[in-house]
Short mmCIF file of C-alpha atoms in Angstrom, two decimals:
data_model
loop_
_atom_site.label_atom_id
_atom_site.label_comp_id
_atom_site.label_asym_id
_atom_site.label_seq_id
_atom_site.Cartn_x
_atom_site.Cartn_y
_atom_site.Cartn_z
CA MET A 465 -0.53 69.45 34.57
CA MET A 466 1.67 67.49 36.99
CA GLU A 467 2.35 70.68 38.95
CA ARG A 468 -1.05 70.48 40.63
CA TYR A 469 -0.05 67.08 42.07
CA SER A 470 3.45 68.21 43.12
CA ARG A 471 2.96 67.73 46.86
CA GLN A 472 1.47 64.28 46.32
CA ILE A 473 4.39 63.35 44.04
CA LEU A 474 6.81 64.37 46.81
CA PHE A 475 5.22 61.63 48.95
CA SER A 476 7.69 58.85 48.17
CA PRO A 477 5.24 55.87 48.15
CA ILE A 478 3.49 57.60 45.21
CA GLY A 479 6.15 59.60 43.39
CA GLU A 480 5.95 60.61 39.75
CA GLU A 481 5.49 57.07 38.43
CA GLY A 482 2.70 56.46 40.91
CA GLN A 483 0.98 59.67 39.87
CA LYS A 484 1.08 58.55 36.25
CA LYS A 485 -0.66 55.33 37.29
CA LEU A 486 -3.35 57.31 39.12
CA LEU A 487 -3.99 59.44 36.05
CA LYS A 488 -4.61 56.26 34.04
CA SER A 489 -6.89 54.69 36.66
CA HIS A 490 -10.69 54.31 36.69
CA VAL A 491 -12.54 54.18 40.02
CA LEU A 492 -16.25 53.42 40.41
CA ILE A 493 -18.00 54.94 43.43
CA VAL A 494 -21.30 53.29 44.31
CA GLY A 495 -23.36 55.76 46.30
CA ALA A 496 -22.85 59.51 46.42
CA GLY A 497 -23.94 60.09 50.00
CA ALA A 498 -21.63 61.07 52.84
CA LEU A 499 -18.89 58.48 52.22
CA GLY A 500 -19.17 58.65 48.44
CA CYS A 501 -18.94 62.45 48.45
CA ALA A 502 -15.85 62.53 50.64
CA SER A 503 -14.06 59.79 48.70
CA ALA A 504 -14.98 61.33 45.35
CA GLU A 505 -13.56 64.71 46.29
CA MET A 506 -10.28 63.27 47.58
CA LEU A 507 -9.88 61.03 44.53
CA ALA A 508 -10.62 63.92 42.15
CA ARG A 509 -8.03 66.10 43.87
CA ALA A 510 -5.56 63.18 43.77
CA GLY A 511 -5.86 62.98 39.98
CA ILE A 512 -7.69 59.71 39.37
CA GLY A 513 -8.08 59.75 35.57
CA LYS A 514 -11.71 58.65 35.49
CA ILE A 515 -14.32 58.53 38.25
CA THR A 516 -17.73 56.98 37.66
CA ILE A 517 -20.43 57.76 40.24
CA ILE A 518 -23.67 55.80 40.51
CA ASP A 519 -26.40 56.96 42.89
CA ARG A 520 -30.17 56.49 43.00
CA ASP A 521 -31.15 59.47 45.19
CA TYR A 522 -31.40 63.25 45.01
CA VAL A 523 -30.06 66.00 47.27
CA ASP A 524 -32.29 67.08 50.15
CA TRP A 525 -31.75 69.45 53.06
CA SER A 526 -30.90 66.70 55.56
CA ASN A 527 -27.85 65.79 53.45
CA LEU A 528 -26.09 69.14 53.77
CA GLY A 529 -24.71 68.57 57.26
CA ARG A 530 -22.42 65.73 56.21
CA GLN A 531 -22.42 65.34 52.41
CA GLN A 532 -19.76 67.90 51.68
CA LEU A 533 -20.00 68.25 47.91
CA TYR A 534 -23.56 69.56 47.91
CA THR A 535 -24.97 73.05 48.32
CA GLU A 536 -28.29 74.61 49.26
CA GLU A 537 -28.95 75.24 45.58
CA ASP A 538 -28.60 71.50 44.86
CA ALA A 539 -31.23 70.80 47.54
CA LYS A 540 -33.57 73.50 46.23
CA GLN A 541 -33.40 72.02 42.73
CA LYS A 542 -33.62 68.41 43.99
CA LEU A 543 -30.69 67.53 41.76
CA PRO A 544 -29.76 63.85 41.56
CA LYS A 545 -26.70 63.33 43.73
CA ALA A 546 -24.63 61.84 40.91
CA VAL A 547 -25.34 64.88 38.71
CA ALA A 548 -24.58 67.40 41.46
CA ALA A 549 -21.42 65.52 42.42
CA LYS A 550 -20.16 65.52 38.83
CA LYS A 551 -20.76 69.28 38.54
CA HIS A 552 -18.78 70.10 41.67
CA LEU A 553 -16.01 67.59 40.99
CA GLN A 554 -15.42 69.02 37.51
CA GLU A 555 -15.06 72.44 39.13
CA ILE A 556 -12.40 70.92 41.43
CA ASN A 557 -10.49 69.14 38.65
CA SER A 558 -11.41 69.81 35.02
CA ASN A 559 -8.57 67.63 33.73
CA ILE A 560 -10.12 64.31 34.70
CA SER A 561 -13.19 62.46 33.40
CA ILE A 562 -16.30 62.27 35.59
CA GLU A 563 -19.23 60.03 34.62
CA ALA A 564 -22.52 60.44 36.49
CA ILE A 565 -25.15 57.70 36.43
CA VAL A 566 -28.54 58.29 38.06
CA GLY A 567 -29.88 54.89 39.01
CA ASP A 568 -29.94 51.90 41.30
CA PHE A 569 -26.70 49.91 41.09
CA SER A 570 -27.94 46.67 39.55
CA ILE A 571 -27.26 44.13 36.85
CA ASP A 572 -28.32 46.82 34.33
CA PHE A 573 -25.00 48.58 34.89
CA ILE A 574 -22.76 45.56 34.41
CA GLU A 575 -21.08 47.23 31.40
CA HIS A 576 -19.82 50.02 33.63
CA VAL A 577 -17.49 47.72 35.58
CA LYS A 578 -15.61 46.21 32.65
CA ASP A 579 -12.76 48.72 32.65
CA VAL A 580 -12.92 49.66 36.34
CA ASP A 581 -9.73 49.26 38.36
CA LEU A 582 -11.34 49.57 41.80
CA ILE A 583 -14.76 50.08 43.44
CA ILE A 584 -15.43 52.31 46.46
CA ASP A 585 -18.41 51.42 48.65
CA GLY A 586 -20.41 54.56 49.42
CA THR A 587 -23.69 52.76 50.10
CA ASP A 588 -25.83 52.50 53.21
CA ASN A 589 -27.28 48.99 52.93
CA PHE A 590 -26.06 45.41 52.80
CA GLU A 591 -28.24 44.39 49.85
CA THR A 592 -26.23 46.66 47.54
CA ARG A 593 -22.94 45.75 49.22
CA PHE A 594 -23.48 42.04 48.65
CA PHE A 595 -24.32 42.78 45.02
CA ILE A 596 -21.07 44.79 44.74
CA ASN A 597 -19.21 41.92 46.39
CA ASP A 598 -20.45 39.23 43.98
CA LEU A 599 -19.91 41.48 40.98
CA ALA A 600 -16.38 42.28 42.15
CA MET A 601 -15.57 38.62 42.81
CA LYS A 602 -16.91 37.51 39.43
CA HIS A 603 -14.98 40.15 37.48
CA GLU A 604 -11.95 40.20 39.82
CA ILE A 605 -12.20 43.86 40.76
CA PRO A 606 -10.90 45.04 44.16
CA TRP A 607 -13.36 46.98 46.29
CA ILE A 608 -13.20 48.84 49.58
CA TYR A 609 -16.01 48.43 52.08
CA GLY A 610 -16.94 51.33 54.35
CA ALA A 611 -19.66 51.99 56.90
CA VAL A 612 -20.40 54.82 59.32
CA VAL A 613 -23.10 55.62 61.87
CA ARG A 614 -23.21 57.90 64.91
CA SER A 615 -19.50 58.44 65.75
CA TYR A 616 -18.49 54.89 64.73
CA GLY A 617 -17.01 53.69 61.46
CA MET A 618 -15.24 50.75 59.86
CA THR A 619 -13.55 49.85 56.61
CA VAL A 620 -11.79 46.89 55.02
CA SER A 621 -10.24 46.22 51.61
CA ILE A 622 -11.48 43.20 49.64
CA ILE A 623 -9.22 41.81 46.90
CA PRO A 624 -10.42 38.84 44.80
CA LYS A 625 -8.37 35.67 45.35
CA GLN A 626 -6.28 37.36 48.04
CA THR A 627 -8.55 38.37 50.93
CA PRO A 628 -11.82 37.10 52.36
CA CYS A 629 -14.83 38.63 50.61
CA LEU A 630 -17.78 40.29 52.34
CA HIS A 631 -19.68 36.99 52.29
CA CYS A 632 -16.80 35.29 54.13
CA MET A 633 -16.68 38.09 56.71
CA LEU A 634 -20.43 38.28 57.28
CA GLN A 635 -20.25 37.07 60.88
CA ALA A 636 -17.38 39.44 61.69
CA ILE A 637 -19.03 42.64 60.49
CA PRO A 638 -21.75 43.87 62.86
CA SER A 639 -25.13 44.74 61.35
CA ASP A 640 -27.47 45.84 64.13
CA GLY A 641 -29.90 47.79 61.96
CA MET A 642 -28.69 51.23 63.05
CA THR A 643 -28.48 53.84 60.29
CA CYS A 644 -27.66 57.52 60.16
CA ASP A 645 -31.36 58.16 59.52
CA THR A 646 -32.36 56.48 62.78
CA VAL A 647 -29.52 57.28 65.22
CA GLY A 648 -27.63 60.03 63.40
CA VAL A 649 -24.04 60.51 62.31
CA ILE A 650 -21.37 63.17 62.73
CA SER A 651 -19.19 64.45 59.92
CA PRO A 652 -15.79 63.65 61.55
CA ALA A 653 -16.66 59.94 61.55
CA VAL A 654 -17.56 60.16 57.86
CA GLN A 655 -14.29 61.85 57.00
CA ILE A 656 -12.20 59.26 58.82
CA VAL A 657 -13.83 56.29 57.07
CA ALA A 658 -13.53 58.00 53.69
CA SER A 659 -9.90 58.83 54.40
CA TYR A 660 -9.10 55.19 55.12
CA GLN A 661 -10.96 54.13 51.97
CA THR A 662 -9.21 56.70 49.79
CA ALA A 663 -5.76 55.93 51.20
CA GLU A 664 -6.31 52.23 50.48
CA ALA A 665 -7.50 53.09 46.96
CA LEU A 666 -4.41 55.18 46.23
CA LYS A 667 -2.16 52.50 47.72
CA TYR A 668 -3.69 49.76 45.57
CA LEU A 669 -3.69 51.78 42.36
CA VAL A 670 -0.04 52.73 42.83
CA SER A 671 1.42 49.49 44.20
CA GLY A 672 -1.21 46.74 44.14
CA GLU A 673 -0.92 46.43 47.93
CA VAL A 674 -3.62 46.92 50.58
CA SER A 675 -4.04 46.37 54.30
CA LYS A 676 -5.47 42.99 55.30
CA GLN A 677 -7.04 44.47 58.44
CA LEU A 678 -10.56 45.56 59.24
CA VAL A 679 -10.21 48.93 60.93
CA SER A 680 -12.94 50.25 63.24
CA PHE A 681 -13.09 53.28 65.51
CA ASP A 682 -15.26 55.59 67.57
CA VAL A 683 -14.10 59.15 67.01
CA TRP A 684 -16.14 60.43 70.00
CA THR A 685 -14.59 58.07 72.55
CA ARG A 686 -11.25 57.76 70.71
CA GLU A 687 -11.46 53.98 70.60
CA HIS A 688 -9.69 52.24 67.73
CA SER A 689 -9.10 48.64 66.66
CA ALA A 690 -7.53 46.78 63.75
CA VAL A 691 -8.24 43.08 63.20
CA ASP A 692 -6.45 40.76 60.75
CA MET A 693 -9.16 39.25 58.51
CA THR A 694 -7.06 36.83 56.42
CA LYS A 695 -8.06 33.73 58.40
CA LEU A 696 -11.74 34.28 57.60
CA LYS A 697 -11.38 33.32 53.93
CA LYS A 698 -13.60 30.27 53.27
CA ALA A 699 -12.95 27.68 50.57
CA ASP A 700 -16.68 26.92 50.28
CA CYS A 701 -17.82 30.56 50.12
CA PRO A 702 -20.55 30.88 47.43
CA SER A 703 -19.13 34.26 46.38
CA CYS A 704 -15.36 33.65 46.29
CA GLY A 705 -14.77 29.96 47.06
CA HIS A 706 -13.59 27.16 44.79
CA HIS A 707 -17.01 26.82 43.12
CA PRO A 708 -18.69 30.24 43.33
CA THR A 709 -22.36 30.67 42.38
CA TYR A 710 -22.58 34.45 42.99
CA PRO A 711 -26.00 34.26 44.68
CA TYR A 712 -26.49 38.02 44.88
CA LEU A 713 -26.36 38.49 41.09
CA SER A 714 -29.68 36.72 40.49
CA VAL A 715 -32.33 38.71 38.59
CA GLU A 716 -35.94 38.94 39.74
CA ASN A 717 -38.98 39.53 37.55
CA GLY A 718 -41.54 42.31 37.81
CA LEU A 719 -41.46 45.51 39.85
CA LYS A 720 -38.72 45.40 42.45
CA THR A 721 -39.36 47.17 45.74
CA ALA A 722 -36.94 48.13 48.49
CA VAL A 723 -37.46 49.96 51.76
CA LEU A 724 -34.68 52.54 51.87
CA CYS A 725 -32.34 52.18 54.79
CA GLY A 726 -33.63 54.01 57.87
CA ARG A 727 -36.13 56.08 55.91
CA ASN A 728 -39.91 56.11 55.67
CA THR A 729 -39.52 55.55 51.93
CA VAL A 730 -39.95 52.71 49.44
CA GLN A 731 -38.14 52.60 46.12
CA ILE A 732 -39.94 51.03 43.16
CA ARG A 733 -37.80 49.89 40.25
CA PRO A 734 -39.18 48.35 37.02
CA GLN A 735 -37.51 45.13 35.95
CA GLN A 736 -36.51 46.53 32.57
CA LYS A 737 -34.34 49.64 32.37
CA GLN A 738 -36.20 52.36 30.48
CA LYS A 739 -36.12 56.04 29.60
CA ILE A 740 -39.44 57.81 29.99
CA SER A 741 -40.68 61.24 28.94
CA LEU A 742 -40.94 63.29 32.11
CA SER A 743 -42.62 66.13 30.22
CA GLU A 744 -45.44 63.89 28.99
CA ILE A 745 -46.02 62.47 32.45
CA THR A 746 -45.92 65.98 33.93
CA ASN A 747 -48.66 67.13 31.54
CA ARG A 748 -50.77 64.11 32.36
CA LEU A 749 -50.38 64.47 36.13
CA ARG A 750 -50.77 68.24 36.41
CA PRO A 751 -54.61 68.22 36.71
CA ILE A 752 -54.74 65.41 39.28
CA VAL A 753 -51.85 65.93 41.74
CA LYS A 754 -50.60 68.72 43.99
CA ASP A 755 -47.28 70.57 44.29
CA LEU A 756 -45.90 69.20 41.02
CA LYS A 757 -42.24 70.13 40.49
CA GLY A 758 -39.46 68.87 38.28
CA ASN A 759 -36.15 69.26 36.50
CA ALA A 760 -34.39 67.48 33.65
CA TYR A 761 -33.85 64.36 35.77
CA LEU A 762 -36.96 63.86 37.92
CA ILE A 763 -40.44 65.06 38.85
CA SER A 764 -41.98 65.14 42.31
CA PHE A 765 -45.54 65.64 43.50
CA GLN A 766 -47.86 65.17 46.46
CA ALA A 767 -50.31 62.27 46.30
CA ASP A 768 -52.55 62.34 49.40
CA ASP A 769 -50.14 61.75 52.31
CA PHE A 770 -47.28 60.61 50.11
CA ARG A 771 -44.52 62.44 48.29
CA VAL A 772 -43.72 60.73 44.99
CA VAL A 773 -40.47 61.26 43.09
CA LEU A 774 -40.16 59.74 39.61
CA PHE A 775 -36.79 59.46 37.85
CA GLN A 776 -36.10 59.32 34.12
CA ASP A 777 -35.28 55.60 34.27
CA GLY A 778 -38.76 54.76 35.59
CA ARG A 779 -37.74 54.38 39.22
CA ALA A 780 -39.82 56.08 41.88
CA LEU A 781 -39.38 56.92 45.54
CA ILE A 782 -42.58 56.81 47.55
CA HIS A 783 -41.99 58.92 50.68
CA GLY A 784 -44.32 58.43 53.63
CA THR A 785 -44.56 54.64 53.90
CA LYS A 786 -42.51 51.53 54.58
CA GLU A 787 -45.24 49.24 53.21
CA GLU A 788 -44.04 47.87 49.90
CA GLU A 789 -47.47 46.79 48.64
CA LYS A 790 -48.91 50.23 49.37
CA ALA A 791 -46.00 51.88 47.54
CA LYS A 792 -46.44 49.55 44.59
CA ALA A 793 -50.15 50.43 44.41
CA ILE A 794 -49.31 54.16 44.33
CA TYR A 795 -46.78 53.56 41.55
CA GLN A 796 -49.30 51.60 39.48
CA ARG A 797 -52.00 54.20 40.09
CA TYR A 798 -49.99 57.07 38.65
CA PHE A 799 -47.65 55.37 36.21
CA GLY A 800 -49.68 52.35 35.16
CA ALA A 801 -46.97 49.69 35.48
#
């Protein structure tokens, strides 16, 4: 089996012993969009022993220009991204373990981080990133932040007790509200960020070392910068300081709503994780909704001016609005929760 990694083993910082470490490693990728796809493929080809992918969305046509794992057939079937990613990754490397989880990365999935060696950020919003950060700090799991929009990207490695965490660096990381859904993104920028993230992941898993710099670039203008972040570590940080409270791990009651980053869509998530019968709901909805479609993981239908997608865990995406109360009313109308 080592023959397939022969060229990587010839790279002296990895070598045969390093490859053995990679084959015993477990990496969690949160988000299977553009960055998550690219990192997942490189890590699978590198021989990471186990890759767990968590994603809340499904494949649509707008993803195909930059999310390299997916195909037109995935978009036609509206396959959950985690499921489609697992399928294609297993075709790339059948010797490793791939776990696909369709859901919102939340406190419900705390058990999935217990044996994780490293977390890759493939998300598109700071709410999830701050949750990852607090979870990583509490359980002392390294994670690698990444962001990309237009032709610009950045990445930094965050190691508990060694580097500043995302909370410490909040003022140093720009967040101007731009997303790929509002101002676009080009694939080369995605690949560069994912390459930095994957290289840092391999480096850490093999040697325990990472760069202490935040790297940013614009691939269109060929601008590049690297800034040492070590001085930003704060002793009173609520996420990684001397007396951490992990503020982003708090649990709220009732239906939780979130406007998806840059999209005219609201996600509704029940407080309690559940598994519902999509077939029963399909039979109930068939006489009262239009364009009802589904697969083993989700159903979708048209409700007036809104497209509703319901997942097996009870989550729903309400396309066509950014108003959370309106989305919640639609959810309650059709699913009675």
